[in-house]
XYZ file of C-alpha atoms in Angstrom:
624
model
C 13.356 -12.685 28.214
C 15.735 -14.214 30.686
C 17.789 -12.975 33.589
C 21.498 -13.487 33.185
C 21.917 -14.548 36.768
C 18.770 -16.168 38.119
C 20.215 -16.483 41.608
C 18.045 -13.854 43.277
C 17.708 -13.310 47.010
C 14.265 -14.503 48.140
C 12.750 -14.795 51.629
C 13.606 -17.977 53.444
C 10.618 -20.213 54.138
C 10.160 -23.495 55.934
C 9.291 -25.403 52.705
C 12.255 -24.061 50.714
C 14.122 -26.778 48.782
C 17.837 -27.356 49.136
C 18.467 -26.025 45.645
C 16.793 -22.740 46.377
C 18.747 -22.453 49.610
C 21.965 -22.926 47.696
C 21.017 -20.286 45.105
C 20.089 -17.907 47.916
C 23.393 -18.292 49.662
C 25.337 -17.772 46.429
C 23.349 -14.651 45.535
C 23.810 -13.204 49.019
C 27.520 -13.897 48.837
C 27.899 -12.136 45.463
C 25.776 -9.242 46.599
C 27.923 -8.792 49.680
C 31.059 -8.934 47.525
C 29.651 -6.244 45.255
C 28.713 -4.036 48.178
C 32.109 -4.602 49.742
C 33.846 -3.754 46.479
C 32.207 -0.358 46.426
C 34.021 0.488 49.599
C 37.340 -0.361 47.964
C 38.737 2.265 45.586
C 38.997 1.147 41.966
C 42.431 0.079 40.862
C 42.007 0.044 37.091
C 40.384 2.231 34.463
C 39.161 0.576 31.299
C 38.723 2.773 28.192
C 36.342 1.298 25.633
C 34.875 3.104 22.674
C 35.299 6.596 24.141
C 33.880 5.603 27.551
C 35.850 5.055 30.775
C 34.992 2.509 33.465
C 36.568 2.656 36.943
C 36.686 -0.981 38.027
C 38.632 -3.547 39.984
C 41.136 -5.959 38.545
C 40.144 -9.029 40.536
C 36.554 -9.593 39.283
C 37.637 -8.773 35.716
C 40.678 -11.035 35.710
C 38.733 -13.927 37.284
C 36.233 -14.048 34.372
C 37.885 -12.366 31.410
C 40.855 -14.073 29.751
C 41.554 -11.067 27.510
C 42.101 -8.719 30.470
C 44.015 -11.408 32.361
C 46.490 -11.677 29.488
C 46.887 -7.890 29.331
C 47.656 -7.692 33.043
C 50.064 -10.646 33.055
C 51.930 -9.498 29.959
C 52.236 -5.889 31.088
C 55.643 -4.709 32.246
C 53.955 -2.316 34.648
C 53.160 -4.169 37.853
C 50.682 -1.518 38.847
C 48.776 -1.392 35.577
C 46.043 1.156 36.148
C 44.761 1.890 32.629
C 43.563 -0.713 30.094
C 42.701 0.173 26.503
C 40.210 -2.032 24.627
C 39.696 -0.298 21.277
C 37.848 -2.788 19.061
C 35.484 -4.836 21.177
C 32.282 -5.865 19.288
C 29.423 -3.738 20.519
C 31.685 -1.056 21.969
C 31.067 0.435 25.391
C 27.569 -1.027 25.698
C 28.806 -4.591 25.262
C 31.699 -4.115 27.703
C 29.391 -2.668 30.341
C 27.206 -5.782 30.242
C 30.287 -8.028 30.352
C 31.629 -6.089 33.367
C 28.287 -6.493 35.140
C 28.515 -10.219 34.542
C 31.994 -10.249 36.081
C 30.622 -8.485 39.173
C 27.589 -10.761 39.344
C 25.034 -8.047 38.601
C 21.799 -9.230 37.009
C 20.757 -7.882 33.616
C 18.425 -8.980 30.865
C 19.337 -11.081 27.850
C 17.028 -10.846 24.825
C 17.118 -11.362 21.063
C 18.224 -7.757 20.587
C 21.483 -7.991 22.554
C 22.326 -11.689 22.409
C 24.419 -11.341 19.238
C 26.368 -8.461 20.759
C 26.918 -10.367 24.019
C 27.997 -13.542 22.244
C 30.553 -11.705 20.087
C 31.813 -9.603 23.031
C 32.177 -12.724 25.183
C 34.190 -14.370 22.426
C 36.424 -11.294 22.062
C 37.019 -11.017 25.833
C 37.666 -14.792 26.062
C 35.026 -15.309 28.741
C 35.015 -19.083 28.296
C 34.692 -22.001 30.714
C 38.482 -22.091 31.038
C 38.272 -18.919 33.109
C 35.215 -19.753 35.184
C 32.347 -22.204 35.328
C 29.138 -20.845 33.783
C 30.963 -18.030 32.060
C 29.370 -15.591 29.607
C 30.094 -17.676 26.486
C 28.237 -20.647 27.936
C 25.333 -18.519 29.111
C 24.867 -16.878 25.712
C 25.129 -20.205 23.884
C 22.452 -21.677 26.129
C 20.128 -18.772 25.361
C 20.721 -19.098 21.608
C 19.993 -22.815 21.533
C 17.037 -22.817 23.911
C 15.279 -19.546 23.065
C 16.520 -17.350 20.220
C 16.915 -19.936 17.434
C 13.623 -21.686 18.138
C 11.555 -19.238 16.082
C 11.986 -17.399 12.784
C 11.417 -14.018 14.414
C 14.116 -14.665 16.995
C 16.589 -16.091 14.491
C 16.029 -13.177 12.084
C 16.528 -10.677 14.920
C 19.819 -12.305 15.924
C 20.929 -12.540 12.304
C 20.099 -8.899 11.677
C 22.134 -7.862 14.731
C 25.022 -10.076 13.624
C 25.408 -8.030 10.428
C 27.191 -5.367 12.509
C 29.882 -7.701 13.837
C 31.341 -9.032 10.607
C 34.168 -11.531 10.856
C 33.828 -12.465 14.490
C 30.161 -13.389 13.995
C 31.197 -15.560 11.040
C 34.099 -17.145 12.927
C 31.883 -18.357 15.774
C 29.338 -19.573 13.148
C 26.639 -17.375 14.579
C 25.488 -16.221 11.117
C 25.408 -19.694 9.590
C 23.509 -21.119 12.551
C 20.867 -18.402 12.286
C 20.511 -18.931 8.525
C 20.164 -22.673 8.958
C 17.566 -22.212 11.689
C 15.520 -19.840 9.507
C 15.656 -22.197 6.515
C 14.677 -25.201 8.620
C 11.690 -23.515 10.278
C 10.563 -21.847 7.021
C 10.505 -25.169 5.160
C 8.771 -26.805 8.087
C 6.059 -24.141 8.216
C 5.591 -23.597 4.474
C 3.301 -25.540 2.137
C 5.692 -24.951 -0.769
C 8.462 -27.251 0.403
C 9.346 -30.425 -1.500
C 9.101 -33.716 0.340
C 12.545 -34.943 -0.606
C 15.890 -33.920 -2.045
C 15.230 -36.007 -5.163
C 12.411 -33.667 -6.160
C 14.531 -30.669 -5.333
C 17.262 -31.829 -7.694
C 14.857 -31.914 -10.655
C 13.009 -28.703 -9.903
C 15.190 -26.654 -12.210
C 13.953 -28.548 -15.282
C 10.247 -28.406 -14.534
C 8.588 -27.067 -17.688
C 7.006 -23.683 -17.363
C 3.808 -24.940 -18.953
C 3.035 -26.987 -15.845
C 0.578 -25.162 -13.649
C 1.700 -24.411 -10.110
C -0.479 -23.494 -7.159
C -0.507 -19.757 -6.664
C 2.215 -18.844 -4.116
C 0.988 -17.129 -1.014
C 2.947 -14.836 1.258
C 3.852 -16.792 4.361
C 3.416 -15.148 7.738
C 7.176 -15.020 8.297
C 8.137 -13.470 4.932
C 7.839 -9.918 6.269
C 10.509 -10.663 8.889
C 13.127 -11.348 6.209
C 12.866 -7.845 4.728
C 15.062 -6.366 7.490
C 18.084 -8.394 6.396
C 20.932 -7.038 4.324
C 20.776 -8.143 0.690
C 23.787 -10.504 0.853
C 22.460 -12.159 4.010
C 18.966 -12.308 2.521
C 20.399 -14.058 -0.529
C 22.134 -16.651 1.662
C 18.865 -17.329 3.496
C 17.020 -17.999 0.226
C 19.778 -20.301 -1.001
C 19.584 -22.228 2.262
C 15.800 -22.532 1.906
C 16.136 -23.864 -1.642
C 18.795 -26.333 -0.478
C 16.341 -27.649 2.109
C 13.670 -28.177 -0.557
C 11.780 -24.893 -0.710
C 10.141 -24.554 -4.133
C 11.826 -21.938 -6.276
C 8.648 -20.513 -7.824
C 7.271 -19.820 -4.317
C 10.072 -17.310 -3.691
C 8.220 -14.750 -5.823
C 6.103 -13.148 -3.063
C 9.104 -13.030 -0.715
C 11.225 -11.274 -3.330
C 8.364 -8.894 -4.070
C 8.097 -7.863 -0.420
C 11.839 -7.377 -0.137
C 12.100 -5.350 -3.357
C 9.177 -3.101 -2.464
C 10.745 -2.240 0.887
C 14.346 -1.938 -0.285
C 13.618 0.152 -3.403
C 11.282 2.509 -1.618
C 12.078 6.165 -2.230
C 12.866 6.031 -5.940
C 10.994 8.775 -7.812
C 10.422 6.849 -11.036
C 7.116 8.397 -12.072
C 7.906 12.115 -12.070
C 8.661 14.321 -15.034
C 12.315 14.664 -14.143
C 14.861 12.449 -12.511
C 15.744 13.252 -8.924
C 19.311 12.434 -8.076
C 19.881 10.446 -4.911
C 23.048 10.045 -2.902
C 25.703 8.003 -4.728
C 26.075 5.572 -1.847
C 22.332 5.026 -1.585
C 22.058 4.668 -5.353
C 24.804 2.033 -5.349
C 23.093 0.077 -2.550
C 19.764 0.082 -4.351
C 21.437 -0.963 -7.586
C 23.050 -3.947 -5.871
C 19.717 -4.862 -4.272
C 17.889 -4.726 -7.598
C 20.461 -6.766 -9.499
C 20.490 -9.407 -6.763
C 16.689 -9.606 -6.627
C 16.520 -10.055 -10.416
C 19.088 -12.856 -10.250
C 16.926 -14.620 -7.637
C 13.643 -14.381 -9.590
C 12.143 -17.800 -10.350
C 12.359 -18.992 -13.935
C 8.900 -20.536 -14.007
C 6.296 -18.710 -16.078
C 3.657 -16.748 -14.145
C 5.685 -16.920 -10.931
C 5.816 -13.101 -10.972
C 3.187 -10.665 -12.181
C 3.882 -8.537 -15.243
C 3.188 -5.373 -13.237
C 5.920 -6.256 -10.740
C 8.358 -7.069 -13.547
C 7.523 -3.713 -15.124
C 8.291 -1.904 -11.857
C 11.630 -3.712 -11.607
C 12.428 -2.777 -15.201
C 11.637 0.883 -14.572
C 13.917 0.823 -11.522
C 16.649 -0.937 -13.513
C 16.557 1.756 -16.195
C 16.418 4.511 -13.562
C 19.376 3.123 -11.572
C 21.345 2.236 -14.718
C 21.947 -1.375 -13.766
C 23.906 -3.792 -15.903
C 22.665 -4.537 -19.416
C 22.244 -8.206 -18.510
C 19.866 -7.279 -15.686
C 17.671 -5.178 -17.974
C 17.650 -7.736 -20.768
C 16.641 -10.434 -18.308
C 13.639 -8.399 -17.189
C 12.689 -7.643 -20.797
C 12.713 -11.344 -21.661
C 10.564 -12.155 -18.640
C 8.031 -9.507 -19.644
C 8.031 -10.791 -23.215
C 7.244 -14.267 -21.949
C 4.088 -12.961 -20.234
C 3.206 -10.083 -22.555
C -0.297 -11.469 -23.067
C -1.060 -10.701 -19.408
C 0.188 -7.106 -19.511
C -1.893 -3.936 -19.538
C -1.099 -0.594 -21.118
C 0.371 0.942 -17.960
C 2.944 -1.860 -17.790
C 4.442 -0.712 -21.114
C 4.409 3.036 -20.454
C 8.016 3.114 -19.267
C 9.333 6.692 -19.001
C 12.441 7.687 -20.886
C 14.866 8.895 -18.201
C 16.908 11.234 -20.381
C 17.183 14.955 -21.014
C 18.187 14.765 -24.684
C 14.792 15.839 -26.007
C 13.909 12.269 -26.920
C 10.455 10.694 -26.704
C 8.531 10.695 -23.449
C 8.395 6.895 -23.298
C 11.097 4.294 -23.796
C 10.030 2.785 -27.116
C 13.216 0.799 -27.646
C 12.576 -1.231 -24.514
C 8.987 -1.976 -25.530
C 10.162 -2.967 -29.003
C 12.612 -5.480 -27.526
C 9.878 -6.852 -25.245
C 7.608 -7.404 -28.251
C 10.441 -9.035 -30.189
C 11.027 -11.414 -27.282
C 7.356 -12.342 -27.292
C 7.363 -13.025 -31.025
C 10.555 -15.042 -30.697
C 8.946 -17.269 -28.085
C 5.762 -17.513 -30.141
C 7.411 -18.338 -33.452
C 10.559 -20.246 -32.581
C 9.714 -21.543 -29.118
C 12.163 -22.291 -26.362
C 12.843 -25.778 -25.066
C 13.645 -24.436 -21.622
C 10.712 -22.074 -21.380
C 7.601 -21.239 -23.353
C 6.476 -23.453 -26.213
C 7.266 -27.029 -25.117
C 5.380 -29.408 -22.890
C 6.701 -32.355 -20.953
C 6.906 -34.510 -24.123
C 9.038 -31.921 -25.986
C 6.148 -31.101 -28.306
C 5.801 -27.510 -29.394
C 2.717 -25.824 -28.014
C 1.654 -22.657 -29.826
C 0.125 -19.960 -27.638
C -3.661 -19.724 -27.886
C -5.093 -17.256 -30.421
C -6.679 -15.242 -27.641
C -3.218 -14.516 -26.238
C -2.006 -13.244 -29.610
C -5.119 -11.113 -29.991
C -4.584 -9.554 -26.559
C -1.012 -8.678 -27.502
C -2.232 -7.119 -30.758
C -4.817 -4.941 -28.996
C -2.245 -4.029 -26.343
C 0.281 -2.850 -28.919
C -2.374 -0.892 -30.819
C -3.311 0.871 -27.587
C 0.366 1.566 -26.919
C 0.835 3.041 -30.394
C -2.221 5.250 -29.886
C -0.806 6.432 -26.540
C 2.630 7.389 -27.840
C 1.358 8.769 -31.167
C 0.673 12.198 -29.689
C 4.332 12.672 -28.719
C 5.677 15.538 -30.836
C 9.218 14.127 -30.686
C 8.193 10.761 -32.117
C 9.651 10.450 -35.610
C 7.906 8.765 -38.505
C 10.576 6.083 -38.837
C 10.382 5.171 -35.166
C 6.596 4.997 -35.204
C 6.593 2.840 -38.346
C 9.352 0.528 -37.090
C 7.367 -0.333 -33.979
C 4.013 -0.634 -35.768
C 5.417 -2.976 -38.406
C 6.472 -5.487 -35.755
C 2.878 -6.068 -34.640
C 1.911 -9.247 -36.544
C -1.139 -9.168 -38.812
C -2.612 -12.306 -37.248
C -2.750 -10.438 -33.932
C -5.065 -7.778 -35.410
C -8.648 -8.921 -35.884
C -9.561 -5.588 -37.420
C -7.502 -2.574 -38.350
C -9.570 -0.201 -36.226
C -6.939 0.033 -33.485
C -4.156 0.677 -35.993
C -6.299 3.280 -37.765
C -6.904 5.001 -34.450
C -3.156 5.168 -33.766
C -2.422 6.407 -37.288
C -5.064 9.107 -37.083
C -3.759 10.351 -33.714
C -0.230 10.465 -35.118
C -1.316 12.429 -38.208
C -3.246 14.839 -36.021
C -0.256 15.408 -33.691
C 2.223 15.774 -36.585
C 0.568 17.985 -39.196
C 3.917 19.139 -40.641
C 5.050 15.775 -42.037
C 5.376 15.436 -45.810
C 2.880 13.712 -48.098
C 5.283 10.831 -48.648
C 5.621 10.278 -44.909
C 1.858 10.527 -44.549
C 1.446 7.755 -47.124
C 4.007 5.564 -45.315
C 2.175 5.966 -42.031
C -1.195 5.120 -43.626
C 0.285 2.057 -45.305
C 0.551 0.458 -41.840
C -3.163 -0.407 -41.902
C -5.113 -2.712 -44.175
C -8.144 -0.770 -45.343
C -9.934 -4.002 -46.206
C -10.112 -4.939 -42.510
C -11.688 -1.719 -41.271
C -15.105 -1.911 -39.667
C -18.077 0.092 -40.910
C -17.608 2.770 -38.249
C -13.921 3.119 -39.096
C -14.699 3.305 -42.822
C -17.298 5.983 -42.176
C -14.742 8.031 -40.262
C -11.931 7.446 -42.754
C -14.079 8.462 -45.721
C -14.477 11.935 -44.185
C -10.994 12.272 -42.673
C -9.082 15.198 -44.200
C -5.819 14.024 -42.642
C -5.696 10.856 -44.763
C -4.137 10.897 -48.244
C -6.499 10.697 -51.198
C -5.215 7.255 -52.156
C -6.126 5.889 -48.735
C -9.633 7.341 -48.936
C -10.082 5.784 -52.400
C -9.020 2.401 -51.064
C -11.488 2.714 -48.190
C -14.330 3.534 -50.596
C -13.314 0.743 -52.961
C -13.288 -1.950 -50.312
C -16.526 -0.624 -48.887
C -18.000 -0.932 -52.380
C -16.831 -4.543 -52.587
C -18.414 -5.245 -49.236
C -21.619 -3.653 -50.477
C -21.601 -5.818 -53.600
C -21.331 -8.928 -51.436
C -24.281 -7.748 -49.409
C -26.407 -7.079 -52.485
C -25.498 -10.431 -54.035
C -27.130 -12.097 -51.076
C -23.995 -13.372 -49.357
C -24.832 -11.601 -46.151
C -27.965 -9.551 -46.702
C -28.735 -7.058 -43.979
C -25.570 -7.777 -41.997
C -21.867 -7.187 -41.802
C -19.190 -8.410 -44.146
C -18.693 -12.175 -43.930
C -15.017 -11.649 -43.148
C -15.826 -10.108 -39.787
C -18.225 -11.591 -37.225
C -20.688 -9.117 -35.737
C -19.099 -9.530 -32.324
C -15.736 -8.390 -33.695
C -16.870 -5.381 -35.677
C -17.572 -2.712 -33.112
C -14.151 -2.583 -31.514
C -13.311 0.812 -32.957
C -15.721 3.165 -31.146
C -15.329 3.376 -27.402
C -18.516 5.188 -26.596
C -21.205 2.958 -28.146
C -24.250 2.730 -25.895
C -26.232 -0.512 -25.643
C -29.559 -0.645 -27.449
C -32.440 -0.057 -25.084
C -35.583 -2.194 -25.469
C -37.692 0.846 -26.475
C -35.703 1.233 -29.714
C -36.184 -2.342 -30.912
C -39.394 -1.620 -32.781
C -37.886 1.415 -34.510
C -34.815 -0.575 -35.544
C -36.979 -3.342 -36.988
C -38.857 -0.849 -39.148
C -35.613 0.700 -40.329
C -34.245 -2.743 -41.133
C -37.217 -3.531 -43.355
C -36.832 -0.183 -45.097
C -33.135 -0.855 -45.732
C -33.929 -4.222 -47.268
C -36.304 -2.593 -49.717
C -33.708 0.054 -50.547
C -31.159 -2.678 -51.193
C -33.414 -4.341 -53.768
C -34.063 -1.037 -55.510
C -30.411 -0.036 -55.567
C -29.420 -3.431 -56.921
C -31.550 -2.801 -59.953
C -30.222 0.746 -60.358
C -26.605 -0.450 -60.162
C -27.248 -2.938 -62.968
C -28.591 -0.126 -65.126
C -25.547 2.027 -64.334
C -23.200 -0.816 -65.291
C -25.027 -1.306 -68.596
C -24.796 2.408 -69.345
C -21.092 2.433 -68.478
C -20.387 -0.558 -70.716
C -22.304 1.012 -73.608
C -20.416 4.304 -73.337
C -17.029 2.594 -73.393
C -17.651 0.488 -76.519
C -15.059 1.244 -79.118
C -12.639 2.802 -76.635
C -9.828 0.235 -76.172
C -7.840 2.499 -73.859
C -10.444 2.361 -71.097
C -10.312 -0.720 -68.925
C -13.759 -1.340 -67.491
C -12.909 -4.562 -65.626
C -11.732 -3.785 -62.114
C -8.489 -5.356 -60.968
C -8.564 -7.860 -58.164
C -5.342 -6.752 -56.502
C -5.575 -2.994 -56.921
C -8.599 -0.674 -56.836
C -9.613 0.659 -60.261
C -9.192 4.238 -61.279
C -12.571 4.981 -62.935
C -13.574 8.257 -64.489
C -14.404 11.181 -62.275
C -18.066 11.170 -63.246
C -18.365 7.537 -62.257
C -16.822 8.179 -58.787
C -19.181 11.070 -58.204
C -22.223 9.079 -59.199
C -21.180 6.056 -57.124
C -20.514 8.196 -54.052
C -23.972 9.674 -54.259
C -25.574 6.276 -54.727
C -23.611 4.753 -51.851
C -24.650 7.625 -49.633
C -28.297 6.905 -50.358
C -27.864 3.157 -50.068
C -25.948 3.023 -46.814
C -25.685 6.198 -44.798
C -22.607 5.883 -42.592
C -23.641 5.830 -38.967
C -21.536 7.414 -36.292
C -20.769 5.728 -33.009
C -23.624 7.577 -31.285
C -26.156 6.157 -33.737
C -26.918 9.493 -35.502
C -26.470 10.315 -39.175
C -23.725 12.891 -39.719
C -24.963 16.219 -41.043
C -24.175 17.380 -44.545
C -22.141 20.299 -43.288
C -18.805 19.075 -41.903
C -17.985 20.362 -38.476
C -15.064 19.467 -36.249
C -16.058 17.841 -32.960
C -14.555 19.191 -29.746
C -11.090 17.961 -28.759
C -12.045 16.788 -25.301
C -10.208 13.457 -25.265
C -6.627 12.732 -26.000
C -7.166 9.445 -27.805
C -10.340 10.275 -29.683
C -10.248 10.624 -33.440
C -11.731 13.889 -34.590
């Protein structure tokens, strides 16, 4: 804070310096002139911005070149009314300029300095019309106070947005932007040491790890700027060596504040004012164009929010595709909520935007399979780097969860459900439990589909990769076609044969590690120490049963071979590729034997009763 005229009247003392005496005399002189002028009737009325000021020509003409030219060029020698229609800042700015002409003290601060500087330029209050005029005073304040800090420079720049061309012509905007960029790079830890590094930043491979960007203390100040000015500030920072990937937190703050008020999570779409919608659309498209290209510079959740807003505001197709590609690049880090993008339409379509998610998954697979020399898949030596298996597995589980979430939508057609499920690669699915869960939910929510469609939906899963719990459920699932149930029983029989042949006695199938098997049930409780002894006894009993049943199965096979002698039409050797179609009596006998050999255990550890009852429908995603 600074007084415009620091020549204040102070008591005279014996030790007063000569300079203070001079300032005192000048202040007393101006004060006396002001008091004297009040006794003289005003000779001119100035109309500015709807306000009228009754003033005197002499103090105005002595400081203000604009008014001097109006008076000298007027044909009326007794000009009594002056019209100033378009002065920057309007009546408020002219009032402060008039006070300066009369020598009245007032306060200059970062809030009014832009207005004063533009008004002084408009009124031509330069040194040509008086020493220490308003232009010089405002310039001194800008250079010595306002542009020395980011907060001050941002405040001046924000005020300059209202003065358009005149602020640009006096280079007030560019000076503020340059000051902000200089101080930001000086204060930030994410600024390159030299321009040579800055010139090569655009080709830094995304596989190189960067330190996690932090939000600098000054980033919040930039959120008050208009989007075009904000964009110019970021460009200036990058030109001075600010690292591009560190712009992420700044853009996140700006987007969160600028896009506030969009109702993107409700059931319906609330219309906003066209002007406001246009402004937010421009903000979003500009923010997306400024996003850093480096991988992991932005979180997937933030990219998902931007994509929802882009769909809601109906931005350009290029903007939406850019966000989809960015999400595909980091799909392994996403969670289910990031993909549940509402469908903002009233055409009776699905609740969620499946087409967008399908394109995101396709982008991920494109990066994973083909690679991209300017993004994912290549290191500094141009060698292709395949994503780790854990990343692919996370994507597979994520897509299975997404399919299970959307499966209950009554408007979801069979073709659309199958088209999305078929894209999920098989190598991303350790077991088929997640796919079976999604299929079962879909069949439960769409009981009216035909048998052919039911078979197509069930063909999405590989019955050979189902866990024991999933097989137990599928064997008793009335919603599944008979062919699917037969396949489940056949592959379970093969697994049982491997167990009895000693390949993996007393354990799971060798194809699936024990740690990977129990991914299907979600409510399995850990084994308490008190049950260990009981489980050991049961394990010994099962081993004995296995030995007994092995002998019984050999006898059954001998009996079956004997009964089929002389019947060339019956093929007793099971096919490797397809499950056999044995006689009905053989299926019945095998089902009974398998039930005695290995009672299917539910997820709660209890044996299902003989009478089939339907469990309560208390959870949306449970299979019942």
